PDB file of C-alpha atoms in Angstrom:
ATOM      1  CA  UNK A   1      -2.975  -5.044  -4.217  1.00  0.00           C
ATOM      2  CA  UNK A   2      -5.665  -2.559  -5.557  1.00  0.00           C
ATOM      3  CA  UNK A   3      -5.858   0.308  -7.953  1.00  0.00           C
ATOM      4  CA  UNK A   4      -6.636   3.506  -5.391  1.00  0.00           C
ATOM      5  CA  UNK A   5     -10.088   4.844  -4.031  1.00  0.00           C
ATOM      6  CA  UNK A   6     -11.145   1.032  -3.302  1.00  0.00           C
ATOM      7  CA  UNK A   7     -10.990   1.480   0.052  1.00  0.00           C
ATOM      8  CA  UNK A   8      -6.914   0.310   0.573  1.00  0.00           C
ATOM      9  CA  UNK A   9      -6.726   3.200   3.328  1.00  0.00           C
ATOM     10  CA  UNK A  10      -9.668   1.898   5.402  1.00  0.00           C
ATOM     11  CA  UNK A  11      -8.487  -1.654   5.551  1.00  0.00           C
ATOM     12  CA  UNK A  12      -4.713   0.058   5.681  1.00  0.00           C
ATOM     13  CA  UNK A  13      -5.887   1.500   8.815  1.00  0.00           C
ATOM     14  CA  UNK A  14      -7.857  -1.494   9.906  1.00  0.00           C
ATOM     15  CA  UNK A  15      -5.082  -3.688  10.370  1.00  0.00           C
ATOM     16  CA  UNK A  16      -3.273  -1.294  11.895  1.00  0.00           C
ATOM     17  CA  UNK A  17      -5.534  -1.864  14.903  1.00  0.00           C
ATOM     18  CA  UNK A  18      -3.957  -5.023  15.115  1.00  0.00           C
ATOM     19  CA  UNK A  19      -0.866  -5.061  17.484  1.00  0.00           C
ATOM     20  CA  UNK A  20       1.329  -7.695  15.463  1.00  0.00           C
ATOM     21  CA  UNK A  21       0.818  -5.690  12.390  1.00  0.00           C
ATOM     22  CA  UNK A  22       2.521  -2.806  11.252  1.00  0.00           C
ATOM     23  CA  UNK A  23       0.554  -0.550   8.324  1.00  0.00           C
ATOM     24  CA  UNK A  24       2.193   3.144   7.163  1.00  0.00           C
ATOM     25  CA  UNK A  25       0.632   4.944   4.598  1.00  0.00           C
ATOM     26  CA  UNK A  26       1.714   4.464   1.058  1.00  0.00           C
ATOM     27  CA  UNK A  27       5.735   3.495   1.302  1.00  0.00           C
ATOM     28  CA  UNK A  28       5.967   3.931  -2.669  1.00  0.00           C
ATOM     29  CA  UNK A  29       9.213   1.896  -2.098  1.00  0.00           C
ATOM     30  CA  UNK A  30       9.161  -1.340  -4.375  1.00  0.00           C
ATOM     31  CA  UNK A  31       8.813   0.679  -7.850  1.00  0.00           C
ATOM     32  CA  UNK A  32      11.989   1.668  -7.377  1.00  0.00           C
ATOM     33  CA  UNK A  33      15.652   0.456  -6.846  1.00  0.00           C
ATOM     34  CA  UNK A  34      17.450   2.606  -4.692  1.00  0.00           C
ATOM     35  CA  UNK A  35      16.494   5.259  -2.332  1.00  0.00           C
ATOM     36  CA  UNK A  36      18.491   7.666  -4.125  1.00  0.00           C
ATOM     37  CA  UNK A  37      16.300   6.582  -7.676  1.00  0.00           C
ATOM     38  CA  UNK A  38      13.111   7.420  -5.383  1.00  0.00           C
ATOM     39  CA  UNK A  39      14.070  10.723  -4.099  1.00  0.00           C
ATOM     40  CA  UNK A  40      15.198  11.738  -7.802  1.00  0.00           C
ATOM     41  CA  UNK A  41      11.379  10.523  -8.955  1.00  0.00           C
ATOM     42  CA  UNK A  42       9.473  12.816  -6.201  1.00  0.00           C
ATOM     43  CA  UNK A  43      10.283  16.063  -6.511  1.00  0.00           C
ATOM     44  CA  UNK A  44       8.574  19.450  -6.495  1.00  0.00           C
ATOM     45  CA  UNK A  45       4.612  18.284  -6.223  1.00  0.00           C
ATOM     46  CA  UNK A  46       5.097  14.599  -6.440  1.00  0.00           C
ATOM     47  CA  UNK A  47       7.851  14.944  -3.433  1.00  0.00           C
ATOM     48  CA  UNK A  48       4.478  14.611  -0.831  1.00  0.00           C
ATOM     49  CA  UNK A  49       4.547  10.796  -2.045  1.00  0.00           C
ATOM     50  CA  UNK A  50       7.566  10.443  -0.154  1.00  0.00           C
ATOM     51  CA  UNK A  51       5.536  10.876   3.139  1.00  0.00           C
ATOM     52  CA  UNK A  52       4.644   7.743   3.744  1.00  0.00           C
ATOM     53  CA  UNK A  53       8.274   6.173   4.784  1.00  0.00           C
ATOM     54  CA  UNK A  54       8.742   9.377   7.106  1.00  0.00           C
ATOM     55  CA  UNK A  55       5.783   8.540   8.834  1.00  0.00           C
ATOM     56  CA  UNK A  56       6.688   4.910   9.025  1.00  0.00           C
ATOM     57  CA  UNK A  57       9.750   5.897  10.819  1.00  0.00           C
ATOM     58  CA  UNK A  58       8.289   8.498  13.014  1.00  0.00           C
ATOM     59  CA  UNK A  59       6.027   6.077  14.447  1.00  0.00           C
ATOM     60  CA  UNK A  60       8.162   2.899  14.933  1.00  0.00           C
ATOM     61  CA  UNK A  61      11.288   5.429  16.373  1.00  0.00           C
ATOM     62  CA  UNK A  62       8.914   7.538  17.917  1.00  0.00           C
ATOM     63  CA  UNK A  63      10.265  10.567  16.723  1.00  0.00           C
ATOM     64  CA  UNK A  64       9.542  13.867  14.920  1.00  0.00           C
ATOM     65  CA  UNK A  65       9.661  15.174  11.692  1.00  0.00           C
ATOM     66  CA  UNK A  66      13.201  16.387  11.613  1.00  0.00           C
ATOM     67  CA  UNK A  67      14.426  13.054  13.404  1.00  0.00           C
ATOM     68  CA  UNK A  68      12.622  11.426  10.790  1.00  0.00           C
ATOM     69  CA  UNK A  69      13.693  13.237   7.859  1.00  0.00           C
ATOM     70  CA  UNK A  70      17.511  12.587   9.221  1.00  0.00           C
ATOM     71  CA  UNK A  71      17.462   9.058   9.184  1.00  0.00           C
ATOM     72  CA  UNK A  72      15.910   8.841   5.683  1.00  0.00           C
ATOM     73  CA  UNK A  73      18.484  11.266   4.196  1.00  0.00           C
ATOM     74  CA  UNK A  74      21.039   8.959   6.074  1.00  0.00           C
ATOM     75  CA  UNK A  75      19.680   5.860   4.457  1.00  0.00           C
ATOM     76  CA  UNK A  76      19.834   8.127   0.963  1.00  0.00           C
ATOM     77  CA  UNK A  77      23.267   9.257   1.518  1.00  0.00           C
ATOM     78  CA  UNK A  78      24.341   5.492   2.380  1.00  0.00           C
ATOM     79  CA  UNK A  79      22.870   4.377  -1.013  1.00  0.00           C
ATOM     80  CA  UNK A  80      20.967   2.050   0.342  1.00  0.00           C
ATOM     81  CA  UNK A  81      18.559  -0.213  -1.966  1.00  0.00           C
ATOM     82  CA  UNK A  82      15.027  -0.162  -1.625  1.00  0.00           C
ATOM     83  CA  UNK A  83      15.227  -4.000  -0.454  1.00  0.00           C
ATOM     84  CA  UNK A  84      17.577  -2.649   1.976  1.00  0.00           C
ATOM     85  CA  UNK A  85      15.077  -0.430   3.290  1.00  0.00           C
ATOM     86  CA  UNK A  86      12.447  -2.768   3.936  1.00  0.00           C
ATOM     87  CA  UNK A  87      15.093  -4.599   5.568  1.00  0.00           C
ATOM     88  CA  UNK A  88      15.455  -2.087   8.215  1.00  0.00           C
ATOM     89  CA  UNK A  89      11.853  -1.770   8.364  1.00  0.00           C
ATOM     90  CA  UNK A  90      11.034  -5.049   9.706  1.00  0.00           C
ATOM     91  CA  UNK A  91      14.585  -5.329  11.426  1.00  0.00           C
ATOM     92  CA  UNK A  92      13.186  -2.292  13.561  1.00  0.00           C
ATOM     93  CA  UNK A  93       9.571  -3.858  13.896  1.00  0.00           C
ATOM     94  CA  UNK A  94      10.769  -6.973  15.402  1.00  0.00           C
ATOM     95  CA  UNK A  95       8.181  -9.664  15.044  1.00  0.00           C
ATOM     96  CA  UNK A  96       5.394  -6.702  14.276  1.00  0.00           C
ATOM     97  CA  UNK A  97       4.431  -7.905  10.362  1.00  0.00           C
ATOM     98  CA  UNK A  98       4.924  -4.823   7.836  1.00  0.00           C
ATOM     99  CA  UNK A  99       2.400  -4.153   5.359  1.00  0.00           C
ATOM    100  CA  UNK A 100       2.861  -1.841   2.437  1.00  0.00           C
ATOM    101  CA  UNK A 101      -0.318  -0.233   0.695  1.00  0.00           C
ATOM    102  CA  UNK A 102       0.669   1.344  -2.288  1.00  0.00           C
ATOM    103  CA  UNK A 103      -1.622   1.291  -5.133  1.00  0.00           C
ATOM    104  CA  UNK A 104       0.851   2.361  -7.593  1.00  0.00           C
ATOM    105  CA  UNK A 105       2.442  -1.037  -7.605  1.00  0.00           C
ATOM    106  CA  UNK A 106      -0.294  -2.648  -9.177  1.00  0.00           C
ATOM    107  CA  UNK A 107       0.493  -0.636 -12.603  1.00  0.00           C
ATOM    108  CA  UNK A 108       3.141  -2.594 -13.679  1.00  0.00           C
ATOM    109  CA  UNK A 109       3.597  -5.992 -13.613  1.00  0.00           C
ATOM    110  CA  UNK A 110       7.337  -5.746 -12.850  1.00  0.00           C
ATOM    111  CA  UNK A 111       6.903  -3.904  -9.878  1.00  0.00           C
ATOM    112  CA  UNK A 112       4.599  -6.878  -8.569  1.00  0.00           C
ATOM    113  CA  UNK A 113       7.286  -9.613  -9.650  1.00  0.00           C
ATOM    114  CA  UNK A 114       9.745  -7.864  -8.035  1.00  0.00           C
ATOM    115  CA  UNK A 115       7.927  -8.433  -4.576  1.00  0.00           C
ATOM    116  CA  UNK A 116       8.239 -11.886  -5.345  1.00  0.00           C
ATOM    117  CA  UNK A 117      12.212 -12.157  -6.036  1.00  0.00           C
ATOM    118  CA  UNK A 118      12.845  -9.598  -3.182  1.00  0.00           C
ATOM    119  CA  UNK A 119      10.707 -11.200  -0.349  1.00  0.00           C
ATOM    120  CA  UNK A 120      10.684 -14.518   1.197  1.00  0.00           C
ATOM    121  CA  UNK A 121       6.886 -15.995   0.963  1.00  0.00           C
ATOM    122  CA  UNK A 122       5.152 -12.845   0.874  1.00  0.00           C
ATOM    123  CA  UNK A 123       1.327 -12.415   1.503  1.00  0.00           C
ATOM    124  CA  UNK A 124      -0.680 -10.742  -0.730  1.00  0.00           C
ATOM    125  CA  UNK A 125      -4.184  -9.339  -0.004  1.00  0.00           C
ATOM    126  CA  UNK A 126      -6.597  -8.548  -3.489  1.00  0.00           C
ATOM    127  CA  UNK A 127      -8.923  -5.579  -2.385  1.00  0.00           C
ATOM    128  CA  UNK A 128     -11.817  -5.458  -5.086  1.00  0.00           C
ATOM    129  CA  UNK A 129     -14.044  -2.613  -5.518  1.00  0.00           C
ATOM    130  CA  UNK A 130     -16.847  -2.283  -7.467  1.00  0.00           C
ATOM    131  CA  UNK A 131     -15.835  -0.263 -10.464  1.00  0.00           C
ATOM    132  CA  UNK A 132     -18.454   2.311 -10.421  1.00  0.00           C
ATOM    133  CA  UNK A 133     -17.768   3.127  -7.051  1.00  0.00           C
ATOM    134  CA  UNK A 134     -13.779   3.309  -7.890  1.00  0.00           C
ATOM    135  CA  UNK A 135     -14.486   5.580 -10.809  1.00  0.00           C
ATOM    136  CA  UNK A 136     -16.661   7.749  -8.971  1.00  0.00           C
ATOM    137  CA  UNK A 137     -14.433   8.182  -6.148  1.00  0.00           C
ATOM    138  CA  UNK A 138     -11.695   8.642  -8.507  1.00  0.00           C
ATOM    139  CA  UNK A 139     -13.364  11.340 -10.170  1.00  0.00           C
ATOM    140  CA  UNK A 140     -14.746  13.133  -7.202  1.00  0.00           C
ATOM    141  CA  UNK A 141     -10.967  13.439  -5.562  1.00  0.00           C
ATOM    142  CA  UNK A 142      -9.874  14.814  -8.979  1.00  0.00           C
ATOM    143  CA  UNK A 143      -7.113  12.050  -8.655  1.00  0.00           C
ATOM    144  CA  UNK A 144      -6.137  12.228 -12.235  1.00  0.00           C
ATOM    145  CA  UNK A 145      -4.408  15.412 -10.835  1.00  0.00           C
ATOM    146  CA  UNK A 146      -1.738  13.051  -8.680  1.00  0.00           C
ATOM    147  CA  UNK A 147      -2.139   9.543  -8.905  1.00  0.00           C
ATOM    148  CA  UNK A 148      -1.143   9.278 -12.825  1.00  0.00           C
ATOM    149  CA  UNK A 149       2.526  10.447 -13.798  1.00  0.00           C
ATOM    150  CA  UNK A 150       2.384   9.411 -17.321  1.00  0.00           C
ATOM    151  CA  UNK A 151       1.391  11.328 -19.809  1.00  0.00           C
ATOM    152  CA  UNK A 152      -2.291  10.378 -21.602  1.00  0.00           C
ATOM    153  CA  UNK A 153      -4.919  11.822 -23.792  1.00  0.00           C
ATOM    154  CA  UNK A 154      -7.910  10.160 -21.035  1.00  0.00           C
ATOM    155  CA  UNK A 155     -10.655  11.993 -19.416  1.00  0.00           C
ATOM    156  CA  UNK A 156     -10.661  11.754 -16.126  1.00  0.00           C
ATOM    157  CA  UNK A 157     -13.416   9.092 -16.181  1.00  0.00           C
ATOM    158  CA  UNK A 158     -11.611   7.036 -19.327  1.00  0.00           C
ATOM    159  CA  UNK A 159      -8.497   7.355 -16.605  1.00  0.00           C
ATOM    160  CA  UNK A 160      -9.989   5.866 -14.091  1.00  0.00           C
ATOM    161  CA  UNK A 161     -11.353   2.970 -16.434  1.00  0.00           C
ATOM    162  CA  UNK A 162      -7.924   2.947 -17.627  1.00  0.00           C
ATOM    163  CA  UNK A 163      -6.448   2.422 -14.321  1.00  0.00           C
ATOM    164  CA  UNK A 164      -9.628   0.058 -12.599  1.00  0.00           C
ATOM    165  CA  UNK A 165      -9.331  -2.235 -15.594  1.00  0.00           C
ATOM    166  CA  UNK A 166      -5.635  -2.132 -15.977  1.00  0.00           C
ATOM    167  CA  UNK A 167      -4.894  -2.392 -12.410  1.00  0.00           C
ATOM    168  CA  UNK A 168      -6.884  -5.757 -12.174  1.00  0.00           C
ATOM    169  CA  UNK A 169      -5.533  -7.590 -14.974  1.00  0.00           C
ATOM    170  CA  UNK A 170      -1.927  -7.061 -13.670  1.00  0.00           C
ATOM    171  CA  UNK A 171      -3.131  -8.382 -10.245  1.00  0.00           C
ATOM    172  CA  UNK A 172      -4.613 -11.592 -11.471  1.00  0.00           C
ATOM    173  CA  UNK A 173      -2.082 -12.110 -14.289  1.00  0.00           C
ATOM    174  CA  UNK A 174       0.537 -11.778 -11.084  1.00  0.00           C
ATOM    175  CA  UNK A 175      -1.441 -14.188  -8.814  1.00  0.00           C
ATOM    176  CA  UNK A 176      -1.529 -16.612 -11.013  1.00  0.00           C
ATOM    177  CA  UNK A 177       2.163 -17.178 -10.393  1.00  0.00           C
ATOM    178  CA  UNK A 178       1.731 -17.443  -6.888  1.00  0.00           C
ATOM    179  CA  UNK A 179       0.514 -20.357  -4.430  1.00  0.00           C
ATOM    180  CA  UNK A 180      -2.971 -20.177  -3.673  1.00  0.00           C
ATOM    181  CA  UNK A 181      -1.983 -20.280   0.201  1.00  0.00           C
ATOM    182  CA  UNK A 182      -0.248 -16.631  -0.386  1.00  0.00           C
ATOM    183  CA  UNK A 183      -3.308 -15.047  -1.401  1.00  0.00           C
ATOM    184  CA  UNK A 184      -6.247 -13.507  -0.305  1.00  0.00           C
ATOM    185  CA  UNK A 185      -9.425 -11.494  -1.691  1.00  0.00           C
ATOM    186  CA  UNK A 186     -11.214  -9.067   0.129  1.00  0.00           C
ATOM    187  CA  UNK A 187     -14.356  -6.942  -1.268  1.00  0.00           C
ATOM    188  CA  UNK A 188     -14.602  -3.889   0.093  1.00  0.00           C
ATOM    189  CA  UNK A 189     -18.335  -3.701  -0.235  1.00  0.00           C
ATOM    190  CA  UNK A 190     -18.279  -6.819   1.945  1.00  0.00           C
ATOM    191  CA  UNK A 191     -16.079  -4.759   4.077  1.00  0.00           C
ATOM    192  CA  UNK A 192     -18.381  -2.328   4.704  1.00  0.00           C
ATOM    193  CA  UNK A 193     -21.251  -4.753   5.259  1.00  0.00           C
ATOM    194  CA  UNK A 194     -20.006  -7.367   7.597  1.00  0.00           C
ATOM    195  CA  UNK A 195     -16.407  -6.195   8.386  1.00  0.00           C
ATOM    196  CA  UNK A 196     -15.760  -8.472  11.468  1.00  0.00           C
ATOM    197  CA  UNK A 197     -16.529 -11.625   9.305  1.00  0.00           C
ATOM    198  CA  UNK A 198     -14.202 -10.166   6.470  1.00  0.00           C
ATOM    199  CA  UNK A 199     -11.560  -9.295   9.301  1.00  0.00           C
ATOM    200  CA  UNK A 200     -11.586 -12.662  10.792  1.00  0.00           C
ATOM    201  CA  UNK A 201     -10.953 -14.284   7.432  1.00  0.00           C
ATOM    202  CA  UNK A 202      -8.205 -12.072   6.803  1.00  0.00           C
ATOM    203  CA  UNK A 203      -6.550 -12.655  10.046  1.00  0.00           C
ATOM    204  CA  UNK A 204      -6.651 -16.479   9.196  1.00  0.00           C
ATOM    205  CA  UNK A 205      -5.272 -15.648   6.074  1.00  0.00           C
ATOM    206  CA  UNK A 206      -2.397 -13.917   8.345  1.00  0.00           C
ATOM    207  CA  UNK A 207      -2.022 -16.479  10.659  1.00  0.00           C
ATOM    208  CA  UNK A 208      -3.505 -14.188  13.663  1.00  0.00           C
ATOM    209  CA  UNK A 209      -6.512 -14.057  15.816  1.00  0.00           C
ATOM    210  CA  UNK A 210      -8.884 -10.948  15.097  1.00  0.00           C
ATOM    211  CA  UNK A 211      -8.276  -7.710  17.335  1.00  0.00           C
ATOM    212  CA  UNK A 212     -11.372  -5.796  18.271  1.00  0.00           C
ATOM    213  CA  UNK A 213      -9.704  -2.838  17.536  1.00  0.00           C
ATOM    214  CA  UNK A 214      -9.177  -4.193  14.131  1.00  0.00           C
ATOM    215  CA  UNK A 215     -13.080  -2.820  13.629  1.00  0.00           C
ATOM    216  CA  UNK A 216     -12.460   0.511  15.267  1.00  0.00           C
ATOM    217  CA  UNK A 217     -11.081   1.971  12.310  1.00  0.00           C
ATOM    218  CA  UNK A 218     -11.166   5.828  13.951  1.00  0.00           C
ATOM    219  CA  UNK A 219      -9.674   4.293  17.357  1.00  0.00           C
ATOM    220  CA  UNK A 220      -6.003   5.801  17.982  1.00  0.00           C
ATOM    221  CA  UNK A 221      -5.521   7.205  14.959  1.00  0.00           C
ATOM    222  CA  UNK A 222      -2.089   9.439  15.398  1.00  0.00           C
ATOM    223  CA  UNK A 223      -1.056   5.988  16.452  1.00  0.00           C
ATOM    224  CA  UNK A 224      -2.367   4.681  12.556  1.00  0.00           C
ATOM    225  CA  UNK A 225      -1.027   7.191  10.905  1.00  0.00           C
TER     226      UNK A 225
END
């Protein structure tokens, strides 16, 4: 749970050094609730944000684009739910642990309490950035240009405020409504500094031992995604 450029695709593709865990780019899947509802959402430039479940299934079936792009139209023609999806997701991953990094989430509370009426004991992980360093990023990516689909009279700096402060209060309103034993904080600064320390506490978090390729972040990464 983090608003984006806070570092969510470092520590995305940190854990996916980890063998039990399983961590695709963004799946933009709980904001919505079919697959048919998402597909209808991202179209024309936004239809890039729907990506992230292709390459999901590409890795875990090993297959190419096309393949890929099959199986998700199947899903789509079936009418499956998103809840459905994950479903097959995990159903596919065996005991491999999925973890979805979508920063859009975090921009509504609705979409977080949904996680918590659609999955059984879910973990969440807080990623905290600094929020100079968000709003610089945010600005320096231009991400005003993708990340926001709402319409707003913000510069991109008063967007990225916008979103930083925003983003936060939804997360800790949320957490507040969940056991203290399901959640976990993780500064990305700290990352950065002493990232096997912050790894190991994570793991524990997770109920797993630390990987060392956990803190090879540019170690196999077709395999990362």
């Amino acid at each position: 749970l983090s608003p984006p450029r806070s570092g969510t695709t470092l520590l995305r593709v940190m854990l996916a050094g980890h063998p039990r865990l399983f961590a695709p780019p963004e799946l933009e899947l709980l904001s919505f609730n079919t697959l048919t509802e998402r597909r209808a959402a991202f179209t024309g430039k936004d239809s890039f944000w729907l990506e992230g479940t292709l390459r999901a299934i590409m890795e875990i079936k090993s297959c190419e684009t096309h393949e890929a792009q099959q199986i998700m139209h199947s899903m789509e023609e079936r009418g499956l739910t998103t809840k459905e999806c994950y479903r097959q997701l995990q159903a596919w991953l065996g005991e491999r642990i999925l973890v979805d990094k979508t920063p859009s989430y975090v921009l509504d509370q609705t979409v977080l309490e949904r996680a918590e009426v659609d999955f059984e004991n879910a973990l969440y992980v807080h990623l905290l950035r600094h929020p100079a360093g968000m709003v610089r990023s945010f600005e320096e990516a231009k991400l005003d240009q993708i990340f926001f689909r709402y319409e707003h009279s913000h510069s991109r700096r008063e967007l990225a405020e916008v979103i930083w402060t925003l983003s936060h209060r939804n997360i800790v309103e949320f957490l507040q409504h969940v056991p203290r034993e399901r959640q976990h904080r993780v500064k990305f600064e700290d990352l950065l500094r002493q990232p096997q320390p912050v790894m190991e506490s994570l793991c524990r978090f997770l109920g797993l031992s630390l990987h060392a390729d956990m803190l090879q972040p540019y170690k196999d990464s077709e395999r990362r995604m």
